[in-house]
Amino acid sequence: MSNATLNLNGKTYELPVIVGSENEVGVNVTKLRGTSGAIAYDPGYGNTGSCQSAITFINGEEGILRYRGYPIEQLAKQSSFVEVCYLMVNGKLPNQAEYETFKNTLTRHTLLHEDMKKFFEGYPRGGHPMAVMSSMVTSLSAFYPESDDPEAINLNIIRLIAKFKTLAAFAYKKSIGQPYIYPRNDLSYTGDFLHMMFAVPAEPYEVSPIIEKALDMLLILHVDHEQNCSTSTVRMVGSSQANLFASISAGISALWGPLHGGANQKVLEMLEMIQADGGDYSKYMDMAKDKSSGFRLMGFGHRVYKNFDPRALILKEAADDVLSELGKEDPLLDIARGLEDIALNDDYFVSRKLYPNVDFYSGIIYRALGIPVDMFTVMFALGRLPGWIAQWHEMRNDPSMRINRPRQIYIGEGARDYVSIDKR
Ligand code: ACO
C-alpha cells in the first residue's frame, strides 16, 4: 500500500502506511512531529493504534472476537479457562503434557504468603473488594521482587494467575467476616475458587459442576479485548518498566470504573432499581435518551462493537441455560430481555448503534451462581488477568517499545508575570 500524504501549511508530508494480518490499515505518524511540528490529536484514542499486537483480533462491525486466531465462540464452548490462560501467555494451544505441567504448576502456587493475610485485617469490613484487589496485587511485588531474567518473570506470571483467585476469595471472606478458606490442590482452577469463596469450616463443600462450568465459560469470555481502557493502562504503566504486579494493579483500578468493568455491577443495580420501581422499563428508556438526566442504560454501547458484541450473544443464551439447569428463575432476566427488546427497536439506540455488551447479561449469571454483586467486577478482573499479562509481556519483549508519553494541545493562558499576593 502506498504512503498517505498530508498537506499542512503548504507543505506535503509522506506518512508510511502499515497493514495488519487482517488488513487493518494504520497511518504511521511516529515521525510527524519531528518533520512537521504537528501532532495527531485524538482524545479518547478512538483512532489511535498504540502498538502492534499478535494477541487479540476484533472486528467491531462484524462482531468478531478471536484470541490468538481462535474464535471466542469455539473457545467458550470447547476450551477451559486454564487452557486459554496457556494460550494467551504462550501464544499457542498446549499439547496434553504441556497442559498438565501448566495446570499443576498453577496449582502449586495458589497459597499466599502468611504475612499477606495480615493486610486483609486492616481493611474495613465493607471495603470494596476491587480496592483490596488492586492493593494486594501490587503488594505481591514486595514478596516476589522482579528480575529481568525471563525465567523469573515467567514464575511471577504463574504466581499471579495462581494467587489472584486466592486473593479474590479472601477479599470476599473478609468482606463478610468469615474465616479464610485455603486452596485445595485436588480441584480445578475454577472449582478451587468456588470452594475458597463458598466453603465454611463447619461443613463439607461440594463444587457444583454446573456452576463450575458456567463460571469457567464466563472467565474465558472476559480474557482479552485488545487495547481497551484497562489493558492500555497496563501497557502504559508497564512502559515505564514498572514490574508485572504494579502494572496489573493499575489495570485493576482502570477496570473498576462504571464505564468499563464496573458496568456489570451497575447493570445489576440498575435492574434491581427498575424492579423495585415496579418494573416500568419505558420510564428508564426515556431517561437514558435524555442527556440531562445523567442516566445511561448500563451494559449498552461499546466503543468498538457497532453491530453486536459476540460475548453478549453467548451470555444471553447462557443466562437461559444456567438458570434452567440450576432450576432458578430471575425476574431481573425478564426485565433485561424487555429492556433489550425496546432498545433494539428504538431509533435513539439503533441510530447510535447501541447494543448490549458483555456486562449486560453476565451479572444475571453471576447472581444465579451465587456471586455477590460487589464481587462482579472482581470476577471480570479474574477473567481479564491472562489477557493483561499477555499484553504486558508482549510489550516488554517488543524491541521498538518506548515509554508511553502522549502529547497535548495546550489551551491555557499565555506567559504572564507573577503578581505578589498583596497586589492581587
Ligand atoms: N445509554 C444511553 N446513551 C448512550 C449509551 C448508553 N449506555 N452509550 C452511549 N450512549 C450515547 C451517547 O450519549 C452518545 O450520544 P450522542 O451521539 O447523542 O452524544 C452516543 O451514544 C455515543 O456514545 P459515546 O459515549 O460517545 O460512546 P463511547 O464509545 O465513548 O462510549 C461506552 C462507550 C463507554 C461503553 C458507552 O456506551 C457507555 O457509557 N455505556 C454504558 C456503560 C457500559 O456498559 N460500559 C461497559 C462497556 S464494555 C466493557 O468495558 C467491558
Coordinates of C-alpha atoms and ligand atoms in Angstrom, one line a residue:
M1 CA 0.0 0.0 0.0
S2 CA 1.3 3.5 -0.9
N3 CA 2.1 6.1 1.7
A4 CA -0.5 8.5 3.0
T5 CA 0.1 12.2 2.1
L6 CA -0.6 15.0 4.5
N7 CA -0.8 18.6 3.3
L8 CA -0.1 21.0 6.1
N9 CA 0.7 24.8 5.9
G10 CA 1.6 24.5 2.2
K11 CA 4.0 21.5 2.7
T12 CA 3.5 17.9 1.8
Y13 CA 4.5 15.1 4.2
E14 CA 4.6 11.4 3.3
L15 CA 3.3 9.1 6.1
P16 CA 4.1 5.4 5.9
V17 CA 1.1 3.0 5.9
I18 CA 1.2 -0.2 7.8
V19 CA -1.2 -3.1 7.2
G20 CA -2.1 -5.8 9.8
S21 CA -2.6 -9.5 9.1
E22 CA -6.4 -8.9 8.9
N23 CA -5.9 -6.0 6.5
E24 CA -6.3 -3.3 9.2
V25 CA -4.7 -0.1 7.9
G26 CA -2.7 2.3 10.0
V27 CA -1.1 5.6 9.1
N28 CA 2.3 5.8 10.9
V29 CA 2.6 9.2 12.4
T30 CA 5.6 8.5 14.6
K31 CA 7.8 11.0 12.7
L32 CA 5.0 13.5 12.2
R33 CA 6.1 15.9 15.0
G34 CA 9.7 15.6 14.1
T35 CA 9.1 16.5 10.5
S36 CA 6.1 18.9 10.6
G37 CA 5.9 20.1 14.2
A38 CA 2.3 18.9 14.4
I39 CA 0.9 16.1 16.5
A40 CA -2.0 13.7 15.9
Y41 CA -5.0 14.9 18.1
D42 CA -7.3 12.1 19.1
P43 CA -9.0 12.5 22.6
G44 CA -10.2 9.1 23.8
Y45 CA -7.8 7.4 21.4
G46 CA -10.7 6.2 19.2
N47 CA -8.5 6.4 16.1
T48 CA -5.1 5.7 17.6
G49 CA -3.2 2.5 17.4
S50 CA -0.8 2.4 20.4
C51 CA 1.0 -0.8 19.4
Q52 CA 1.2 -3.8 17.0
S53 CA -0.1 -6.9 18.7
A54 CA -0.5 -10.5 17.9
I55 CA -2.9 -11.4 20.8
T56 CA -6.5 -10.5 20.1
F57 CA -8.3 -9.6 16.9
I58 CA -11.6 -7.7 17.0
N59 CA -13.8 -6.6 14.1
G60 CA -16.4 -4.4 15.7
E61 CA -18.5 -4.1 12.5
E62 CA -18.9 -7.8 12.1
G63 CA -18.9 -8.8 15.8
I64 CA -15.7 -10.9 15.5
L65 CA -13.5 -11.6 18.5
R66 CA -10.6 -14.0 18.4
Y67 CA -7.8 -14.8 20.9
R68 CA -4.6 -15.8 19.1
G69 CA -6.7 -16.5 16.0
Y70 CA -9.2 -18.8 17.8
P71 CA -12.9 -17.6 17.6
I72 CA -14.4 -16.7 21.0
E73 CA -17.4 -18.9 20.3
Q74 CA -15.2 -22.0 20.0
L75 CA -13.1 -21.3 23.0
A76 CA -16.1 -20.5 25.2
K77 CA -17.8 -23.8 24.3
Q78 CA -14.8 -26.2 23.9
S79 CA -11.9 -24.9 25.9
S80 CA -11.2 -24.3 29.6
F81 CA -10.0 -21.2 31.3
V82 CA -6.7 -22.7 32.2
E83 CA -6.1 -23.8 28.6
V84 CA -7.0 -20.2 27.4
C85 CA -4.5 -18.8 30.0
Y86 CA -1.8 -21.0 28.5
L87 CA -2.8 -19.9 25.0
M88 CA -2.7 -16.2 26.0
V89 CA 0.6 -16.4 27.8
N90 CA 2.4 -18.8 25.4
G91 CA 0.8 -17.8 22.1
K92 CA -0.2 -21.4 21.2
L93 CA -2.6 -24.1 22.5
P94 CA -0.8 -26.6 24.8
N95 CA -0.4 -30.3 24.0
Q96 CA -1.6 -32.7 26.7
A97 CA 1.8 -32.8 28.5
E98 CA 2.2 -29.0 28.4
Y99 CA -1.3 -28.6 29.7
E100 CA -0.8 -30.9 32.6
T101 CA 2.5 -29.2 33.6
F102 CA 0.9 -25.7 33.3
K103 CA -2.1 -26.8 35.4
N104 CA 0.0 -28.5 38.0
T105 CA 2.4 -25.5 38.3
L106 CA -0.6 -23.2 38.7
T107 CA -2.0 -25.5 41.4
R108 CA 1.3 -25.4 43.4
H109 CA 1.4 -21.6 43.6
T110 CA -2.0 -20.8 45.0
L111 CA -1.1 -20.1 48.6
L112 CA -0.5 -16.6 49.8
H113 CA 2.5 -15.7 52.0
E114 CA 1.0 -15.9 55.5
D115 CA 2.2 -12.3 56.2
M116 CA -0.2 -11.1 53.4
K117 CA -3.1 -12.3 55.5
K118 CA -2.3 -9.5 58.0
F119 CA -3.0 -6.9 55.3
F120 CA -6.6 -8.2 54.9
E121 CA -7.1 -7.5 58.6
G122 CA -6.5 -3.8 58.1
Y123 CA -9.3 -3.2 55.6
P124 CA -12.8 -2.1 56.9
R125 CA -15.4 -4.8 56.5
G126 CA -17.5 -3.1 53.9
G127 CA -14.5 -2.0 51.8
H128 CA -15.0 -2.7 48.1
P129 CA -13.1 -5.9 47.0
M130 CA -11.7 -4.1 43.9
A131 CA -9.9 -1.7 46.3
V132 CA -8.5 -4.7 48.2
M133 CA -7.5 -6.5 44.9
S134 CA -5.6 -3.6 43.4
S135 CA -3.6 -3.0 46.6
M136 CA -3.0 -6.7 47.3
V137 CA -1.7 -7.4 43.7
T138 CA 0.7 -4.5 43.9
S139 CA 1.8 -5.8 47.3
L140 CA 2.8 -9.1 45.7
S141 CA 5.8 -7.2 44.3
A142 CA 7.1 -6.8 47.8
F143 CA 7.2 -10.5 48.2
Y144 CA 8.3 -11.5 44.7
P145 CA 10.6 -8.8 43.5
E146 CA 11.2 -8.5 39.8
S147 CA 14.3 -9.5 37.9
D148 CA 15.0 -9.3 34.2
D149 CA 15.6 -13.0 34.0
P150 CA 12.8 -14.4 31.7
E151 CA 12.5 -17.5 33.9
A152 CA 11.9 -15.3 37.0
I153 CA 9.3 -13.3 35.0
N154 CA 7.6 -16.5 33.9
L155 CA 7.5 -17.6 37.5
N156 CA 5.9 -14.4 38.6
I157 CA 3.3 -14.8 35.9
I158 CA 2.4 -18.2 37.2
R159 CA 2.3 -16.9 40.8
L160 CA 0.0 -14.1 39.8
I161 CA -2.5 -16.3 37.9
A162 CA -2.4 -18.8 40.8
K163 CA -2.7 -16.4 43.7
F164 CA -5.2 -14.0 42.1
K165 CA -8.2 -16.3 42.8
T166 CA -7.0 -16.8 46.4
L167 CA -6.7 -13.0 46.9
A168 CA -10.2 -12.6 45.4
A169 CA -11.8 -15.3 47.6
F170 CA -10.0 -13.9 50.7
A171 CA -11.2 -10.4 49.9
Y172 CA -14.8 -11.8 49.8
K173 CA -14.4 -13.7 53.0
K174 CA -13.0 -10.6 54.7
S175 CA -16.0 -8.6 53.5
I176 CA -18.5 -10.9 55.1
G177 CA -16.4 -11.6 58.2
Q178 CA -15.9 -15.4 57.6
P179 CA -12.7 -17.3 58.1
Y180 CA -10.4 -17.6 55.0
I181 CA -10.6 -21.0 53.3
Y182 CA -7.3 -22.2 52.0
P183 CA -6.8 -23.6 48.4
R184 CA -7.3 -27.3 47.6
N185 CA -5.0 -28.9 45.1
D186 CA -7.4 -31.6 44.0
L187 CA -9.8 -29.1 42.5
S188 CA -9.8 -27.3 39.1
Y189 CA -8.8 -23.6 39.0
T190 CA -12.4 -22.5 38.9
G191 CA -13.6 -25.3 41.3
D192 CA -11.0 -24.2 43.8
F193 CA -12.0 -20.6 43.5
L194 CA -15.7 -21.5 44.2
H195 CA -14.5 -23.7 47.2
M196 CA -12.5 -20.8 48.7
M197 CA -15.5 -18.4 48.2
F198 CA -18.3 -20.6 49.5
A199 CA -16.9 -23.3 51.8
V200 CA -17.2 -22.8 55.6
P201 CA -15.0 -24.7 58.0
A202 CA -18.0 -26.3 59.7
E203 CA -19.4 -28.2 56.7
P204 CA -18.1 -30.1 53.7
Y205 CA -18.5 -28.2 50.4
E206 CA -19.1 -29.8 47.1
V207 CA -18.4 -27.8 43.9
S208 CA -21.4 -27.9 41.6
P209 CA -20.3 -29.0 38.1
I210 CA -22.9 -26.8 36.5
I211 CA -21.7 -23.7 38.4
E212 CA -18.0 -24.6 37.8
K213 CA -18.6 -25.0 34.0
A214 CA -20.6 -21.8 33.7
L215 CA -18.0 -19.8 35.6
D216 CA -15.2 -21.2 33.6
M217 CA -17.0 -20.1 30.4
L218 CA -17.6 -16.6 31.9
L219 CA -13.9 -16.2 32.6
I220 CA -13.0 -17.3 29.1
L221 CA -15.3 -14.6 27.6
H222 CA -13.5 -11.9 29.6
V223 CA -9.9 -12.9 28.9
D224 CA -8.9 -10.2 26.5
H225 CA -10.2 -7.4 24.4
E226 CA -7.2 -5.8 22.8
Q227 CA -6.4 -2.2 23.7
N228 CA -9.3 -1.3 26.0
C229 CA -9.0 1.1 28.9
S230 CA -7.6 -1.3 31.5
T231 CA -5.3 -3.1 29.1
S232 CA -3.9 0.2 27.7
T233 CA -3.4 1.2 31.4
V234 CA -1.4 -2.0 32.0
R235 CA 0.8 -1.2 28.9
M236 CA 1.1 2.4 29.8
V237 CA 2.3 1.7 33.4
G238 CA 4.4 -1.2 32.1
S239 CA 6.0 1.0 29.5
S240 CA 8.0 2.8 32.3
Q241 CA 9.3 -0.7 33.1
A242 CA 7.2 -0.9 36.2
N243 CA 7.0 -4.5 37.4
L244 CA 4.3 -7.0 36.4
F245 CA 2.3 -6.8 39.7
A246 CA 2.3 -2.9 39.7
S247 CA 1.2 -2.8 36.1
I248 CA -1.6 -5.3 36.6
S249 CA -2.7 -3.5 39.8
A250 CA -3.1 -0.3 37.7
G251 CA -5.2 -2.3 35.2
I252 CA -7.5 -3.4 38.1
S253 CA -8.0 0.2 39.1
A254 CA -8.9 1.2 35.5
L255 CA -11.3 -1.8 35.2
W256 CA -13.2 -0.7 38.3
G257 CA -14.8 2.3 36.6
P258 CA -18.5 2.0 35.8
L259 CA -17.9 2.8 32.1
H260 CA -15.6 -0.3 31.9
G261 CA -15.6 -3.4 34.1
G262 CA -17.6 -1.7 36.8
A263 CA -20.6 -1.7 34.5
N264 CA -21.5 -5.3 35.4
Q265 CA -22.2 -4.3 39.0
K266 CA -24.0 -1.2 37.8
V267 CA -26.2 -3.2 35.4
L268 CA -27.5 -5.4 38.2
E269 CA -28.1 -2.4 40.4
M270 CA -30.0 -0.8 37.6
L271 CA -32.1 -3.9 37.0
E272 CA -32.8 -4.1 40.8
M273 CA -33.8 -0.4 40.8
I274 CA -36.2 -0.9 37.9
Q275 CA -37.7 -3.9 39.6
A276 CA -38.1 -2.0 42.9
D277 CA -39.8 0.8 41.0
G278 CA -42.5 -1.6 39.7
G279 CA -40.6 -2.9 36.6
D280 CA -41.6 0.0 34.3
Y281 CA -38.7 0.0 31.9
S282 CA -40.1 2.5 29.4
K283 CA -39.5 5.3 32.0
Y284 CA -35.8 4.3 32.2
M285 CA -35.5 4.2 28.4
D286 CA -36.8 7.8 28.3
M287 CA -34.3 8.8 30.9
A288 CA -31.4 7.1 29.0
K289 CA -32.3 9.1 25.9
D290 CA -32.5 12.4 27.9
K291 CA -28.9 13.6 28.3
S292 CA -29.9 16.0 31.1
S293 CA -31.0 13.0 33.3
G294 CA -27.4 11.8 33.6
F295 CA -28.7 8.3 33.4
R296 CA -27.2 5.8 30.9
L297 CA -28.5 2.3 30.1
M298 CA -25.7 0.4 31.8
G299 CA -24.5 -2.6 29.8
F300 CA -25.4 -0.9 26.5
G301 CA -23.0 0.5 23.9
H302 CA -19.4 -0.2 23.1
R303 CA -16.5 1.8 21.7
V304 CA -15.7 -1.0 19.2
Y305 CA -18.7 -3.2 18.6
K306 CA -21.2 -1.4 16.4
N307 CA -23.5 -4.3 15.4
F308 CA -23.3 -6.8 18.2
D309 CA -21.0 -7.9 21.0
P310 CA -20.3 -11.6 20.3
R311 CA -19.8 -12.2 24.1
A312 CA -23.2 -10.7 24.8
L313 CA -24.8 -13.2 22.4
I314 CA -23.1 -16.1 24.1
L315 CA -24.1 -14.8 27.5
K316 CA -27.7 -14.2 26.7
E317 CA -28.1 -17.9 25.7
A318 CA -26.0 -19.0 28.7
A319 CA -28.2 -17.0 31.1
D320 CA -31.2 -19.0 30.0
D321 CA -29.3 -22.3 30.2
V322 CA -27.7 -21.7 33.6
L323 CA -31.0 -20.6 35.2
S324 CA -32.8 -23.6 33.9
E325 CA -30.0 -26.0 34.8
L326 CA -30.0 -24.6 38.3
G327 CA -33.8 -24.7 38.4
K328 CA -33.9 -20.9 39.2
E329 CA -36.0 -18.1 37.9
D330 CA -34.9 -14.5 38.0
P331 CA -37.4 -11.6 37.3
L332 CA -34.3 -9.5 36.5
L333 CA -33.7 -11.6 33.4
D334 CA -37.2 -10.7 32.2
I335 CA -36.5 -7.0 32.8
A336 CA -33.2 -7.3 31.0
R337 CA -34.8 -9.0 28.0
G338 CA -37.6 -6.4 28.0
L339 CA -35.1 -3.5 28.0
E340 CA -33.1 -5.1 25.2
D341 CA -36.2 -5.6 23.1
I342 CA -37.2 -2.0 23.4
A343 CA -33.7 -0.7 22.8
L344 CA -33.2 -2.8 19.7
N345 CA -36.3 -1.2 18.2
D346 CA -35.8 2.4 19.4
D347 CA -34.4 4.9 17.0
Y348 CA -32.2 6.5 19.6
F349 CA -30.3 3.2 20.3
V350 CA -30.5 1.9 16.7
S351 CA -29.1 5.2 15.2
R352 CA -26.2 5.2 17.7
K353 CA -25.6 1.5 17.2
L354 CA -26.0 0.8 20.9
Y355 CA -26.3 -2.9 21.6
P356 CA -26.0 -5.0 24.8
N357 CA -22.3 -5.5 25.8
V358 CA -20.6 -8.3 27.8
D359 CA -21.8 -6.7 31.0
F360 CA -25.5 -6.8 30.3
Y361 CA -26.2 -10.5 30.9
S362 CA -23.1 -11.5 32.9
G363 CA -24.4 -10.1 36.2
I364 CA -27.6 -12.2 35.9
I365 CA -25.5 -15.3 35.6
Y366 CA -23.1 -14.3 38.4
R367 CA -26.2 -13.8 40.6
A368 CA -27.6 -17.2 39.7
L369 CA -24.2 -18.7 40.6
G370 CA -24.3 -17.1 44.0
I371 CA -21.6 -14.5 43.4
P372 CA -22.4 -11.3 45.3
V373 CA -22.8 -8.1 43.4
D374 CA -19.7 -6.4 45.0
M375 CA -17.6 -9.3 43.5
F376 CA -18.8 -8.9 39.9
T377 CA -16.0 -6.6 38.8
V378 CA -13.5 -8.8 40.6
M379 CA -14.8 -11.7 38.5
F380 CA -14.2 -9.6 35.4
A381 CA -10.6 -8.9 36.7
L382 CA -10.0 -12.7 37.3
G383 CA -11.0 -13.4 33.7
R384 CA -9.1 -10.5 32.2
L385 CA -5.9 -11.3 34.1
P386 CA -4.3 -13.6 31.4
G387 CA -5.1 -11.0 28.8
W388 CA -3.4 -8.2 30.8
I389 CA -0.4 -10.5 31.4
A390 CA -0.1 -11.4 27.7
Q391 CA -0.2 -7.8 26.7
W392 CA 2.3 -6.7 29.3
H393 CA 4.6 -9.5 28.3
E394 CA 4.3 -8.7 24.6
M395 CA 5.1 -5.0 25.3
R396 CA 8.1 -5.9 27.4
N397 CA 9.5 -8.1 24.6
D398 CA 8.9 -5.6 21.9
P399 CA 12.2 -4.0 20.9
S400 CA 10.5 -0.9 19.4
M401 CA 8.8 -0.2 22.7
R402 CA 9.3 3.3 24.2
I403 CA 7.9 4.8 27.4
N404 CA 4.3 5.8 26.6
R405 CA 4.1 9.6 26.7
P406 CA 1.3 11.3 24.8
R407 CA 1.4 15.0 23.8
Q408 CA -1.3 17.6 24.2
I409 CA -2.6 20.8 22.6
Y410 CA -2.2 23.5 25.2
I411 CA -5.2 25.8 25.5
G412 CA -4.3 27.7 28.7
E413 CA -3.0 31.2 29.4
G414 CA 0.0 32.7 27.5
A415 CA 3.0 33.8 29.5
R416 CA 2.2 36.3 32.2
D417 CA 4.1 37.9 35.1
Y418 CA 3.7 36.7 38.7
V419 CA 1.9 39.3 40.9
S420 CA 2.6 39.1 44.6
I421 CA -0.5 38.3 46.8
D422 CA -0.8 41.8 48.4
K423 CA -1.2 43.3 44.9
R424 CA -3.9 41.0 43.5
Ligands
ACO1 N1 -27.2 4.7 27.3 C1 -27.6 5.9 26.6 N2 -26.9 6.5 25.7 C2 -25.7 6.1 25.4 C3 -25.2 4.9 26.0 C4 -25.9 4.3 27.0 N3 -25.5 3.2 27.6 N4 -23.9 4.7 25.5 C5 -23.7 5.7 24.6 N5 -24.8 6.5 24.5 C6 -24.9 7.6 23.6 C7 -24.1 8.8 24.0 O1 -24.8 9.7 24.8 C8 -23.7 9.4 22.6 O2 -24.9 10.1 22.2 P1 -24.7 11.4 21.2 O3 -24.0 11.0 20.0 O4 -26.1 11.9 21.0 O5 -23.9 12.4 22.0 C9 -23.6 8.2 21.7 O6 -24.4 7.2 22.3 C10 -22.1 7.7 21.6 O7 -21.7 7.4 22.9 P2 -20.2 7.7 23.5 O8 -20.2 7.9 24.9 O9 -19.6 8.8 22.6 O10 -19.5 6.3 23.1 P3 -18.1 5.9 23.7 O11 -17.6 5.0 22.6 O12 -17.3 7.0 24.1 O13 -18.5 5.0 25.0 C11 -19.3 3.3 26.4 C12 -18.7 3.7 25.0 C13 -18.4 3.9 27.5 C14 -19.3 1.8 26.6 C15 -20.7 3.9 26.5 O14 -21.5 3.3 25.5 C16 -21.3 3.7 27.9 O15 -21.2 4.5 28.7 N6 -22.1 2.5 28.1 C17 -22.6 2.2 29.4 C18 -21.5 1.7 30.3 C19 -21.1 0.3 29.9 O16 -22.0 -0.6 29.7 N7 -19.8 0.0 29.9 C20 -19.3 -1.3 29.6 C21 -18.6 -1.3 28.3 S1 -18.0 -2.9 27.9 C22 -16.6 -3.1 28.8 O17 -15.9 -2.2 29.2 C23 -16.4 -4.4 29.2

